[in-house]
PDB file of C-alpha atoms in Angstrom:
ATOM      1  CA  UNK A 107    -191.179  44.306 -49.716  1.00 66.00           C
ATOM      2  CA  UNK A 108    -192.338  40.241 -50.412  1.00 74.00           C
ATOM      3  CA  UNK A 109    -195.877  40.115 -50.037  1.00 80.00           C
ATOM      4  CA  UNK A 110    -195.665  36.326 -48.962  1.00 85.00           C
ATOM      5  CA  UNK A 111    -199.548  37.139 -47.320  1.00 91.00           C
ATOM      6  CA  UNK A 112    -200.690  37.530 -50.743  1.00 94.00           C
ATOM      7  CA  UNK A 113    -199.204  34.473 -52.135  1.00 93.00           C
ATOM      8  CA  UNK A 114    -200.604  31.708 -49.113  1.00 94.00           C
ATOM      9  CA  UNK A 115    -204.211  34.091 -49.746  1.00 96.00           C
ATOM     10  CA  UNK A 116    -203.531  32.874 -53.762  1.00 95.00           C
ATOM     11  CA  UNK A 117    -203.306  29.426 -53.072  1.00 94.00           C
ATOM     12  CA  UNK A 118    -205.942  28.859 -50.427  1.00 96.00           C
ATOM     13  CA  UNK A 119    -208.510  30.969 -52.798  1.00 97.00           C
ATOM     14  CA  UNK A 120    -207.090  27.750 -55.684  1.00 96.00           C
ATOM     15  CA  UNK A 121    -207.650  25.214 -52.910  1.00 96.00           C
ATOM     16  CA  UNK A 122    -211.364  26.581 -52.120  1.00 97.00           C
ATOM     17  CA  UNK A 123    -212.345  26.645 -55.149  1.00 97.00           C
ATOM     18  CA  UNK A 124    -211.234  23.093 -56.377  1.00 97.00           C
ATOM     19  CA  UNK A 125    -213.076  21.897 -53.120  1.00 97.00           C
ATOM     20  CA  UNK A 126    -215.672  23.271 -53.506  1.00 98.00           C
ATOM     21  CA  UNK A 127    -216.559  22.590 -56.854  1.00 98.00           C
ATOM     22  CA  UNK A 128    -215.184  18.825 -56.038  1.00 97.00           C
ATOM     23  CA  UNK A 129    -218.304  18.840 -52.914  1.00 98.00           C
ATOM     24  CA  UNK A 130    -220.570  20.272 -55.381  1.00 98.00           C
ATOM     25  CA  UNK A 131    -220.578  17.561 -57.865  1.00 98.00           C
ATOM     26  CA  UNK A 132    -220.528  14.659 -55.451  1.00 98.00           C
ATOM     27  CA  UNK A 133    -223.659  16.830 -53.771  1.00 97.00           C
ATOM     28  CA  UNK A 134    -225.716  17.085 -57.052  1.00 97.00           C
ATOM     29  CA  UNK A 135    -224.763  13.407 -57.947  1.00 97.00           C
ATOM     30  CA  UNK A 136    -226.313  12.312 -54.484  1.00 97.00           C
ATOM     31  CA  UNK A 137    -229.166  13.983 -55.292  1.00 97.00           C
ATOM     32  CA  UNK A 138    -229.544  12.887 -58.758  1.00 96.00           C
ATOM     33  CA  UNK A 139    -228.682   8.730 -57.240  1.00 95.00           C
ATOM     34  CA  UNK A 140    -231.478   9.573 -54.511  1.00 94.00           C
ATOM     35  CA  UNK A 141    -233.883  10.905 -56.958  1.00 88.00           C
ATOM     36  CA  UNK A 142    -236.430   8.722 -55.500  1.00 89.00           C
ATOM     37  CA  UNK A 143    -236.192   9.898 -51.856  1.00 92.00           C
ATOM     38  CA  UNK A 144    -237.324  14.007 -52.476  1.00 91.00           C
ATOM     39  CA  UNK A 145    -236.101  14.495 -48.993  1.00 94.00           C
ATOM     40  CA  UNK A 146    -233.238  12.930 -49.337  1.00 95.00           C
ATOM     41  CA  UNK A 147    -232.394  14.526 -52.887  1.00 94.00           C
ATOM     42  CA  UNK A 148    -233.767  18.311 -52.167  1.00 96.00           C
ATOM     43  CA  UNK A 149    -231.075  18.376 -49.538  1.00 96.00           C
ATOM     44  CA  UNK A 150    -227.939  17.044 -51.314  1.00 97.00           C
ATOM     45  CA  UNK A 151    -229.049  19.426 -54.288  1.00 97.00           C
ATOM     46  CA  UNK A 152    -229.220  22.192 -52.212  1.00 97.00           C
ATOM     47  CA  UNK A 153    -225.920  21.178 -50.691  1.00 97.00           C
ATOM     48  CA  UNK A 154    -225.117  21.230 -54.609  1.00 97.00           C
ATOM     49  CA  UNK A 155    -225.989  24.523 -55.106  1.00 97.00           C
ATOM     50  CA  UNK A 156    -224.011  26.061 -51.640  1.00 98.00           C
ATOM     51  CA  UNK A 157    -221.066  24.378 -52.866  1.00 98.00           C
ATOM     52  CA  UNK A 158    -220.974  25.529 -55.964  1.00 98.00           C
ATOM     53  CA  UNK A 159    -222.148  29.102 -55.026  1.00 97.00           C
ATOM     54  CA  UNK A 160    -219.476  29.134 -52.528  1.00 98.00           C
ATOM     55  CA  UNK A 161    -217.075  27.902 -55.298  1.00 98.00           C
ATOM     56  CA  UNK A 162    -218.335  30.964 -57.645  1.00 98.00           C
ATOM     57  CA  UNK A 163    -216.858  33.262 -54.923  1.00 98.00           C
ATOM     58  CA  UNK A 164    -213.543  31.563 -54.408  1.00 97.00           C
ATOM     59  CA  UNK A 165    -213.394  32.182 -58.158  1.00 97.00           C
ATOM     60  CA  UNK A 166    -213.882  35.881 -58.300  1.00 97.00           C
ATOM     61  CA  UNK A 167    -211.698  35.706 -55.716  1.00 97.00           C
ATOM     62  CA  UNK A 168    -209.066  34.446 -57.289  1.00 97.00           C
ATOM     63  CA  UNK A 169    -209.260  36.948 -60.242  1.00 97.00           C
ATOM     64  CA  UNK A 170    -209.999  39.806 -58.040  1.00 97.00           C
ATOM     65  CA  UNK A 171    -206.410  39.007 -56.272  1.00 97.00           C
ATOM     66  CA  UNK A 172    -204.740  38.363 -59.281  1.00 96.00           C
ATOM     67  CA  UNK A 173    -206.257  41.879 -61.167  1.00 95.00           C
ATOM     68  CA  UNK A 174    -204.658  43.346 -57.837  1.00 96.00           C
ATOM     69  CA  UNK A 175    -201.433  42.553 -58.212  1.00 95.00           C
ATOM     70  CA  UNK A 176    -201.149  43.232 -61.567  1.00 94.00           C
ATOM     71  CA  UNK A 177    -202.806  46.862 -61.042  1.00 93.00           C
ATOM     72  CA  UNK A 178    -200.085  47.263 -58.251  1.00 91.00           C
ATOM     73  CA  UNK A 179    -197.195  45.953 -60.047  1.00 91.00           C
ATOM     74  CA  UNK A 180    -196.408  43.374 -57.433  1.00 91.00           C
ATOM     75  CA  UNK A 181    -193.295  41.995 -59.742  1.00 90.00           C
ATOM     76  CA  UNK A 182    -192.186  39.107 -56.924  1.00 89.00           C
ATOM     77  CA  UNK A 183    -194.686  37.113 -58.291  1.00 92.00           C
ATOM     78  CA  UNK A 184    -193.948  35.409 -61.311  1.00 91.00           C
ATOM     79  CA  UNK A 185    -197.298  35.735 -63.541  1.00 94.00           C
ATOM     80  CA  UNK A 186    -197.618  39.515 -62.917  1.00 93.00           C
ATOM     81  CA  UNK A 187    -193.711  39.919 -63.815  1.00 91.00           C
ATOM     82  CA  UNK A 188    -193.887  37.541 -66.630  1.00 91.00           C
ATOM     83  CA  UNK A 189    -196.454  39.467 -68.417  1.00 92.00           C
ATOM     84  CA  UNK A 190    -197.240  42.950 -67.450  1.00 92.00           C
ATOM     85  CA  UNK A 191    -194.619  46.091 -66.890  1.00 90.00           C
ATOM     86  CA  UNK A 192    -195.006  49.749 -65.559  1.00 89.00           C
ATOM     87  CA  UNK A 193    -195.631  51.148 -69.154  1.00 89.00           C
ATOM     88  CA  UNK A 194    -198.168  49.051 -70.158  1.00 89.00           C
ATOM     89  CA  UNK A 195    -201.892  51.363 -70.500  1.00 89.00           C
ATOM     90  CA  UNK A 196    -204.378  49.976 -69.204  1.00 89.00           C
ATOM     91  CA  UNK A 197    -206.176  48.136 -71.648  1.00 88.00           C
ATOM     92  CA  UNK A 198    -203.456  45.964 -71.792  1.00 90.00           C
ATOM     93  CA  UNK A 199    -203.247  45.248 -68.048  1.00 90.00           C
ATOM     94  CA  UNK A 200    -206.460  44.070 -68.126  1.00 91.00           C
ATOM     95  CA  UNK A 201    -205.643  41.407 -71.189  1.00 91.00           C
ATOM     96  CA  UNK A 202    -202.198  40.525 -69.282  1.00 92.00           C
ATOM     97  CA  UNK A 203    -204.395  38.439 -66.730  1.00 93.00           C
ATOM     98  CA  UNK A 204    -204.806  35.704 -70.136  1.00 92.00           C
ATOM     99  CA  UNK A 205    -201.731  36.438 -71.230  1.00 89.00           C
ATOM    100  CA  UNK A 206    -200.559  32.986 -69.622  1.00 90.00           C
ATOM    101  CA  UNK A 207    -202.072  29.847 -69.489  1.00 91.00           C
ATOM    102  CA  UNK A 208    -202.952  29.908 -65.912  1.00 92.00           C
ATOM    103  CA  UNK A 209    -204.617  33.261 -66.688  1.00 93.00           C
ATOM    104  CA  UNK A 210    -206.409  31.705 -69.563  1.00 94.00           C
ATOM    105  CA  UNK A 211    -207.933  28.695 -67.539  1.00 95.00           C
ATOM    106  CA  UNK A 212    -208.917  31.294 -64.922  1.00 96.00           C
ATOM    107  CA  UNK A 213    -210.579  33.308 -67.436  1.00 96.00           C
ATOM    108  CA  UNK A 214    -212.461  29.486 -68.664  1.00 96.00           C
ATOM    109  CA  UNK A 215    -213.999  29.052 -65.235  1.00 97.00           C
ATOM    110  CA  UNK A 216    -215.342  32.626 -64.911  1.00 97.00           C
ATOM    111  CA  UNK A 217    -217.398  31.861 -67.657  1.00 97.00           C
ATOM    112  CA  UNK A 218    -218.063  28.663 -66.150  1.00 97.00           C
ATOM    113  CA  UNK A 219    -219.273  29.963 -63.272  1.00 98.00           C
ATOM    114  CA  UNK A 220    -221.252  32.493 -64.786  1.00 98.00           C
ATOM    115  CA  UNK A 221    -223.239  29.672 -66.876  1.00 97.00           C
ATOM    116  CA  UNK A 222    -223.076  27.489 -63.857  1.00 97.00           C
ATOM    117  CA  UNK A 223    -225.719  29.595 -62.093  1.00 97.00           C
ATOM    118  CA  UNK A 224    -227.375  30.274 -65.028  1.00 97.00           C
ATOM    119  CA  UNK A 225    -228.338  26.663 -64.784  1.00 97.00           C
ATOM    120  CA  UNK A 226    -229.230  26.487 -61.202  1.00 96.00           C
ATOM    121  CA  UNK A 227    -231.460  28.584 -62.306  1.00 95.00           C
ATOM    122  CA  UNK A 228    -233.153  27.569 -65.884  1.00 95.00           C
ATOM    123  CA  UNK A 229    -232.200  23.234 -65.777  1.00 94.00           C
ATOM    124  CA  UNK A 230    -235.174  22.639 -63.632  1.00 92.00           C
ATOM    125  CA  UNK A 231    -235.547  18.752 -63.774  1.00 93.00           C
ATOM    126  CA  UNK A 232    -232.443  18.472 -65.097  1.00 96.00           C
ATOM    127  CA  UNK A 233    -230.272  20.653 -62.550  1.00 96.00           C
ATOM    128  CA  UNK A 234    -229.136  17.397 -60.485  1.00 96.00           C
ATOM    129  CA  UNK A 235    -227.661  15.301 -63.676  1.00 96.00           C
ATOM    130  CA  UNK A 236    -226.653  18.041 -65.832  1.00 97.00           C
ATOM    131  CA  UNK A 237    -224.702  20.324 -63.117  1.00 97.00           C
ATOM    132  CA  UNK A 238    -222.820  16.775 -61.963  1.00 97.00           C
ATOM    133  CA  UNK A 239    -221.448  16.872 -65.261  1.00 97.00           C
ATOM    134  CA  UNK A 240    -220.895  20.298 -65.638  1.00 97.00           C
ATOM    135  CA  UNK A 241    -219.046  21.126 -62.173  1.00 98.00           C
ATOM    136  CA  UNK A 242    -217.434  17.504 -63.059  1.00 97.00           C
ATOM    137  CA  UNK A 243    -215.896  19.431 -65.497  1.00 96.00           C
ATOM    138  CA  UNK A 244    -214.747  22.776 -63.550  1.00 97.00           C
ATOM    139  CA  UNK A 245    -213.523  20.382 -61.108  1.00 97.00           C
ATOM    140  CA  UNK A 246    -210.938  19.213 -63.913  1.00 96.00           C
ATOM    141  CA  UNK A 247    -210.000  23.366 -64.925  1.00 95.00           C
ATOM    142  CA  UNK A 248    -209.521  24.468 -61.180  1.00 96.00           C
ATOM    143  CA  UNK A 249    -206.749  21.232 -61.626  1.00 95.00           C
ATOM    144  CA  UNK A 250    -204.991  23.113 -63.586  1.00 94.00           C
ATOM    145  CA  UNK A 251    -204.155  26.023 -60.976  1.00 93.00           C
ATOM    146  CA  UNK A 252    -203.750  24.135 -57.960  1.00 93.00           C
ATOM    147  CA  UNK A 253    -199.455  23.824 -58.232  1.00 86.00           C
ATOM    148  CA  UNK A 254    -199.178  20.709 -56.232  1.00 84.00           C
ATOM    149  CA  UNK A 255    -197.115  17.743 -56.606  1.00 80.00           C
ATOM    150  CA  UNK A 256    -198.275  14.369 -55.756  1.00 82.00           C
ATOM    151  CA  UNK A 257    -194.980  12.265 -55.520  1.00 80.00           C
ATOM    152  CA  UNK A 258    -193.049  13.384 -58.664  1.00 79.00           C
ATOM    153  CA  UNK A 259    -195.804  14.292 -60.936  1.00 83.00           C
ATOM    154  CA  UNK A 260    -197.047  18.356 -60.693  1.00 83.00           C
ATOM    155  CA  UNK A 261    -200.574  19.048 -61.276  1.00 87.00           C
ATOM    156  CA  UNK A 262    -201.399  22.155 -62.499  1.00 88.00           C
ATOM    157  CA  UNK A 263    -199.090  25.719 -61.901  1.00 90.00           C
ATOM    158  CA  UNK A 264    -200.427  28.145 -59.430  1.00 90.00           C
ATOM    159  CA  UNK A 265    -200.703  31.605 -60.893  1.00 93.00           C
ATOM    160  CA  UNK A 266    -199.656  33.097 -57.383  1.00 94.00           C
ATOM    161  CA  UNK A 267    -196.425  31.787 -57.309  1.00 90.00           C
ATOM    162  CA  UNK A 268    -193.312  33.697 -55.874  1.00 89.00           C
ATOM    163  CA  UNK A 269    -190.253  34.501 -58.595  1.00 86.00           C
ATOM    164  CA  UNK A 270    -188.311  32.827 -56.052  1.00 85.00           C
ATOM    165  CA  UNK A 271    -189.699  29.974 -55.612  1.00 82.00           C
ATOM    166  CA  UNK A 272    -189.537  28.407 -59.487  1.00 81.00           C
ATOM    167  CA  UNK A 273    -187.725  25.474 -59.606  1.00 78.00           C
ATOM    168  CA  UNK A 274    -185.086  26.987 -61.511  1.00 79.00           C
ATOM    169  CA  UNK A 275    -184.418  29.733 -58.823  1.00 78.00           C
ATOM    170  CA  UNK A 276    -184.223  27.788 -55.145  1.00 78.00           C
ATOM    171  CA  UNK A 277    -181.312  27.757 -53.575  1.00 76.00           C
ATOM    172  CA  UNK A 278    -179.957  30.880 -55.756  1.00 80.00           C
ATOM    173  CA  UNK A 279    -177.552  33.525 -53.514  1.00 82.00           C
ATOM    174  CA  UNK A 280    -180.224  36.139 -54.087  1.00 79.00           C
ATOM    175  CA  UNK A 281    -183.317  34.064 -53.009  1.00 76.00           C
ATOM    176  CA  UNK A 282    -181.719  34.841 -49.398  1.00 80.00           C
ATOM    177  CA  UNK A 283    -181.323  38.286 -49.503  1.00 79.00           C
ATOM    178  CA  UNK A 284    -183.900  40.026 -47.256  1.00 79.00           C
ATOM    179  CA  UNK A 285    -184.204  43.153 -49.695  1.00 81.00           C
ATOM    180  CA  UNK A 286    -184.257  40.966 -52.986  1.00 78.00           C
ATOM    181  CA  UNK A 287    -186.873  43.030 -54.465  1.00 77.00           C
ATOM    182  CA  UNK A 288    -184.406  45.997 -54.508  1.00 77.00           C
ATOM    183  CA  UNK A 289    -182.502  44.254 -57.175  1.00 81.00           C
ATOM    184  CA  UNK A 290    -182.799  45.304 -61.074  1.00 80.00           C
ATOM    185  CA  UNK A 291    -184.535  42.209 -62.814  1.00 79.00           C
ATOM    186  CA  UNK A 292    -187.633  43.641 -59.819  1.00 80.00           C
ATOM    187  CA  UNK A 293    -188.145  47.327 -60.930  1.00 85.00           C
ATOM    188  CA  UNK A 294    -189.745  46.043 -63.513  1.00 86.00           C
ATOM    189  CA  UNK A 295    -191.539  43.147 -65.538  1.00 87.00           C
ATOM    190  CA  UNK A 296    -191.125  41.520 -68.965  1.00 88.00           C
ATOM    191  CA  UNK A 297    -194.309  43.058 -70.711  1.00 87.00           C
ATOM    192  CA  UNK A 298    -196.713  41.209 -72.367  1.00 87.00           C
ATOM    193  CA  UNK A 299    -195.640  39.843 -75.711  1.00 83.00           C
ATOM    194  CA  UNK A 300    -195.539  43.143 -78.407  1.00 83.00           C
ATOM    195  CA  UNK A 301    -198.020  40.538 -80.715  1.00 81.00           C
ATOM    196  CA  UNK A 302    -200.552  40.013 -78.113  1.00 83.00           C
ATOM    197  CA  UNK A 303    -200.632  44.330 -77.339  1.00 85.00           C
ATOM    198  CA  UNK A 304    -203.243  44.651 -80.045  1.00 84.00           C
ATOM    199  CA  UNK A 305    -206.914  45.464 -79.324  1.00 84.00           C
ATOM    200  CA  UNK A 306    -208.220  42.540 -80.685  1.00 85.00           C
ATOM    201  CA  UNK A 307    -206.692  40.772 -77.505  1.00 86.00           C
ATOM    202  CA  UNK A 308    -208.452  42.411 -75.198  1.00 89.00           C
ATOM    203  CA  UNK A 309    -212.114  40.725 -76.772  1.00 92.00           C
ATOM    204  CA  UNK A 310    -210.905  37.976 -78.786  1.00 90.00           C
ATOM    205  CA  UNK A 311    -209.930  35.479 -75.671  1.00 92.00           C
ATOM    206  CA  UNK A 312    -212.614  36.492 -73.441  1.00 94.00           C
ATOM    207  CA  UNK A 313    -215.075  35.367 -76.451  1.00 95.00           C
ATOM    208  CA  UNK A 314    -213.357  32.460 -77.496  1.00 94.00           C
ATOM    209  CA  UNK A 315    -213.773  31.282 -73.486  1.00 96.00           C
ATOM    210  CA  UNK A 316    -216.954  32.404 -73.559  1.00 97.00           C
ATOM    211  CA  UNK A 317    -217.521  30.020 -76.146  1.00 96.00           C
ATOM    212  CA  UNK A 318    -215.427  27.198 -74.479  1.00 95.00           C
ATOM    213  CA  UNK A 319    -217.935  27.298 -71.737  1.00 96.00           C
ATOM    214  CA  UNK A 320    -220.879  27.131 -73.725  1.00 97.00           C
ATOM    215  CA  UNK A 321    -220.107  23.938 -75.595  1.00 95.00           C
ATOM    216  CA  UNK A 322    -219.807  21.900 -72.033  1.00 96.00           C
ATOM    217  CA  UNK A 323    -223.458  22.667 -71.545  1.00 97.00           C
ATOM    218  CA  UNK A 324    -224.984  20.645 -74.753  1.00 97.00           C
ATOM    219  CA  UNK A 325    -222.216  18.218 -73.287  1.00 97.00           C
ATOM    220  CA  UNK A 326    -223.686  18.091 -69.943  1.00 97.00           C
ATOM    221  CA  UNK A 327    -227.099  17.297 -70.938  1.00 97.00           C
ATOM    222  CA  UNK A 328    -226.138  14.698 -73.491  1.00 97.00           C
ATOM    223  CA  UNK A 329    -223.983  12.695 -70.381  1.00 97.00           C
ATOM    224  CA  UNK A 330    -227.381  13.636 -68.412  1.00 97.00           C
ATOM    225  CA  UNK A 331    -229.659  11.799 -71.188  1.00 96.00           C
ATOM    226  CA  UNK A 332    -227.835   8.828 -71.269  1.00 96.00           C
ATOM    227  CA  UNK A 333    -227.570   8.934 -67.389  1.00 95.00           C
ATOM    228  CA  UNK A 334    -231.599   8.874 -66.578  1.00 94.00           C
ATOM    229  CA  UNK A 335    -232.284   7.207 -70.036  1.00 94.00           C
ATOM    230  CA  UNK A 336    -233.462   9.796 -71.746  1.00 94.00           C
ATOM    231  CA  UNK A 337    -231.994   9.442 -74.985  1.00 94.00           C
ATOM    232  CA  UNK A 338    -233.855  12.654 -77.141  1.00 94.00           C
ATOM    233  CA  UNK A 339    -235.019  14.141 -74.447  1.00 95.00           C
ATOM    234  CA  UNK A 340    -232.229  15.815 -73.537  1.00 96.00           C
ATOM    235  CA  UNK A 341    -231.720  17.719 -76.863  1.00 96.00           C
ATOM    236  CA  UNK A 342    -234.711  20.340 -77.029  1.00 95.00           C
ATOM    237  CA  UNK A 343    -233.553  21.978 -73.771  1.00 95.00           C
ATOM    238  CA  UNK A 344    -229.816  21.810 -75.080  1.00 96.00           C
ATOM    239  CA  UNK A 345    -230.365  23.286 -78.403  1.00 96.00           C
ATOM    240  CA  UNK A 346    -230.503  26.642 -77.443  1.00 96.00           C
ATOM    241  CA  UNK A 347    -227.267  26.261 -75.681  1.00 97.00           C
ATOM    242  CA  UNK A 348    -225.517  24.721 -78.677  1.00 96.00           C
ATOM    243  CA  UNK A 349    -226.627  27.529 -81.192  1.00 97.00           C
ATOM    244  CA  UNK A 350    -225.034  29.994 -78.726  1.00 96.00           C
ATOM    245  CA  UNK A 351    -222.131  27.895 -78.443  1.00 96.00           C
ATOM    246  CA  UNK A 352    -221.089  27.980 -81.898  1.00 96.00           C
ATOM    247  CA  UNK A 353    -222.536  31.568 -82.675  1.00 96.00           C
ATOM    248  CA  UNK A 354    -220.477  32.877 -79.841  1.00 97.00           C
ATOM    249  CA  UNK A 355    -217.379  30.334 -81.000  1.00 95.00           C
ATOM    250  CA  UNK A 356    -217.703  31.422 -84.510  1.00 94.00           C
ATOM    251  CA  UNK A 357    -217.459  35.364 -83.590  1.00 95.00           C
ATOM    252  CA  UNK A 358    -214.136  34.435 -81.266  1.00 92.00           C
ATOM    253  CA  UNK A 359    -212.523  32.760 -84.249  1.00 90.00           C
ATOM    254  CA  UNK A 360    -212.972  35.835 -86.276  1.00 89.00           C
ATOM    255  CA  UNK A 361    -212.053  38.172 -84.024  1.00 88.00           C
ATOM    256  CA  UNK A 362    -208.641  35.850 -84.056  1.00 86.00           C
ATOM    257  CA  UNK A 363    -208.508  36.058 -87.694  1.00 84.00           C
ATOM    258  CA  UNK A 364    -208.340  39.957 -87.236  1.00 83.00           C
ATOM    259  CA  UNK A 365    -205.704  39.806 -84.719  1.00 83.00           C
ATOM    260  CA  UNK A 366    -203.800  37.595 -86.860  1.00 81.00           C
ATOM    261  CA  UNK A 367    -203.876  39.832 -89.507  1.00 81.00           C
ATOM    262  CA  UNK A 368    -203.011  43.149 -88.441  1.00 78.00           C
ATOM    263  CA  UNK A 369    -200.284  41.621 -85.694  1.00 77.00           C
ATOM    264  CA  UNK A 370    -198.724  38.532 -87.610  1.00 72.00           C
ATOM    265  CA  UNK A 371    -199.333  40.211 -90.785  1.00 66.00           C
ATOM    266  CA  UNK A 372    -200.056  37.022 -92.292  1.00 61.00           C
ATOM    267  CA  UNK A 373    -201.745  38.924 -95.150  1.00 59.00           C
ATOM    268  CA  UNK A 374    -205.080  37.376 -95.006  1.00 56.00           C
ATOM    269  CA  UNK A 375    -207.012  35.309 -92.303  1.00 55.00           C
ATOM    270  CA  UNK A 376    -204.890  32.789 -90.669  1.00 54.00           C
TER     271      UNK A 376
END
């Protein structure tokens, strides 16, 4: 049986979460442009900080569905056939989810989010410029699952997307069939690429995204230093950021280097 329920569910979870974050940085640049009015600027900030919390959720609930229907081998939708099967253990159903690109630029924004409130939290002065910038930024991932087209150009590729639906499949003979997903190709998906079924995968992206996320902060504070005129300023609360950035950066490009070689046996490090 389609699960077509699951698929709209998909892409309004996308939607809310690229509004969301898109409300959350216009909120927290209102505050930071009425930093002169407190009344004024504690309410957009707070505003900020909804938004933004509501966009954590729309997150997790994004990977929650998608971890779902991957656990429950729900093969009409393209992502889950494209890169998980029935024989897969589980280790490897869990690093299926970045197994594609969408997956990947899921797994980017968790760790955005994560940091996100971390800063709500620790930024203090600085929450109003440096979380524009930073939500700025998930603003322009959450893009990339969205799946729409405005006029002929697509933006983004919606990881809930029906088999049926690809470009390359409407207006096939067995899109119409009411029992399609009693046909072969649907007993089963592709599997996950034999190279990327090594441990190392299941840690090395995760860290590597990890370390993605980390490097926007230092960003965010150096765009917030030049916004308020604070031009050194901005680097003593930053540092600490940066240092994790590259520690955490530097253990996901060794982890790679593993992976590389015992799966591409490339004889050394790549």
């Amino acid at each position: 049986m389609e699960h077509t329920f699951l698929s709209d569910l998909g892409y309004f979870l996308a939607f809310f979460s690229f509004v969301t974050a898109l409300f959350s940085t216009v909120s927290y640049f209102l505050a930071f442009r009425n930093n002169k009015d407190m009344v004024v600027s504690q309410l957009w900030k707070r505003s900020g900080r909804i938004s933004f919390r509501l966009h954590s959720l729309g997150i997790l609930g994004v990977i929650g569905l998608l971890y779902f229907l991957i656990y429950g081998h729900f093969y009409e939708f393209q992502y889950v056939w494209k890169y998980s099967n029935d024989s897969m253990p589980l280790r490897y159903l869990v690093s299926c989810f970045w197994g594609g690109q969408e997956g990947s630029f899921i797994l980017w924004m968790f760790w955005n989010v994560v940091i996100g409130n971390v800063l709500i939290r620790t930024a203090k002065n600085w929450e109003n410029s440096v979380m524009t910038i930073f939500v700025l930024s998930q603003v322009f991932l959450t893009t990339m699952i969205l799946g729409v087209y405005v006029f002929d150009f697509k933006i983004g590729s919606n990881v809930f997307l029906l088999t049926k639906n690809l470009p390359q499949n409407i207006g096939m003979p067995w899109t119409e069939l009411p029992n399609y997903m009693d046909l072969p190709m649907f007993k089963d998906g592709q599997g996950l690429n034999p190279l990327l079924q090594n441990y190392w995968m299941t840690i090395h992206p995760p860290t590597l995204f990890l370390g993605f996320a980390l490097t926007a902060v230092p960003f965010s504070f150096a765009i917030a230093g030049l916004m308020t005129n604070k031009f050194k300023e901005w680097i003593k609360p930053s540092i600490s950021w940066t240092f994790a950035g590259i520690g955490v950066l530097g253990i996901g490009i060794l982890m790679g280097g593993m992976w590389a070689y015992e799966s591409l046996s490339f004889g050394g490090f790549w």
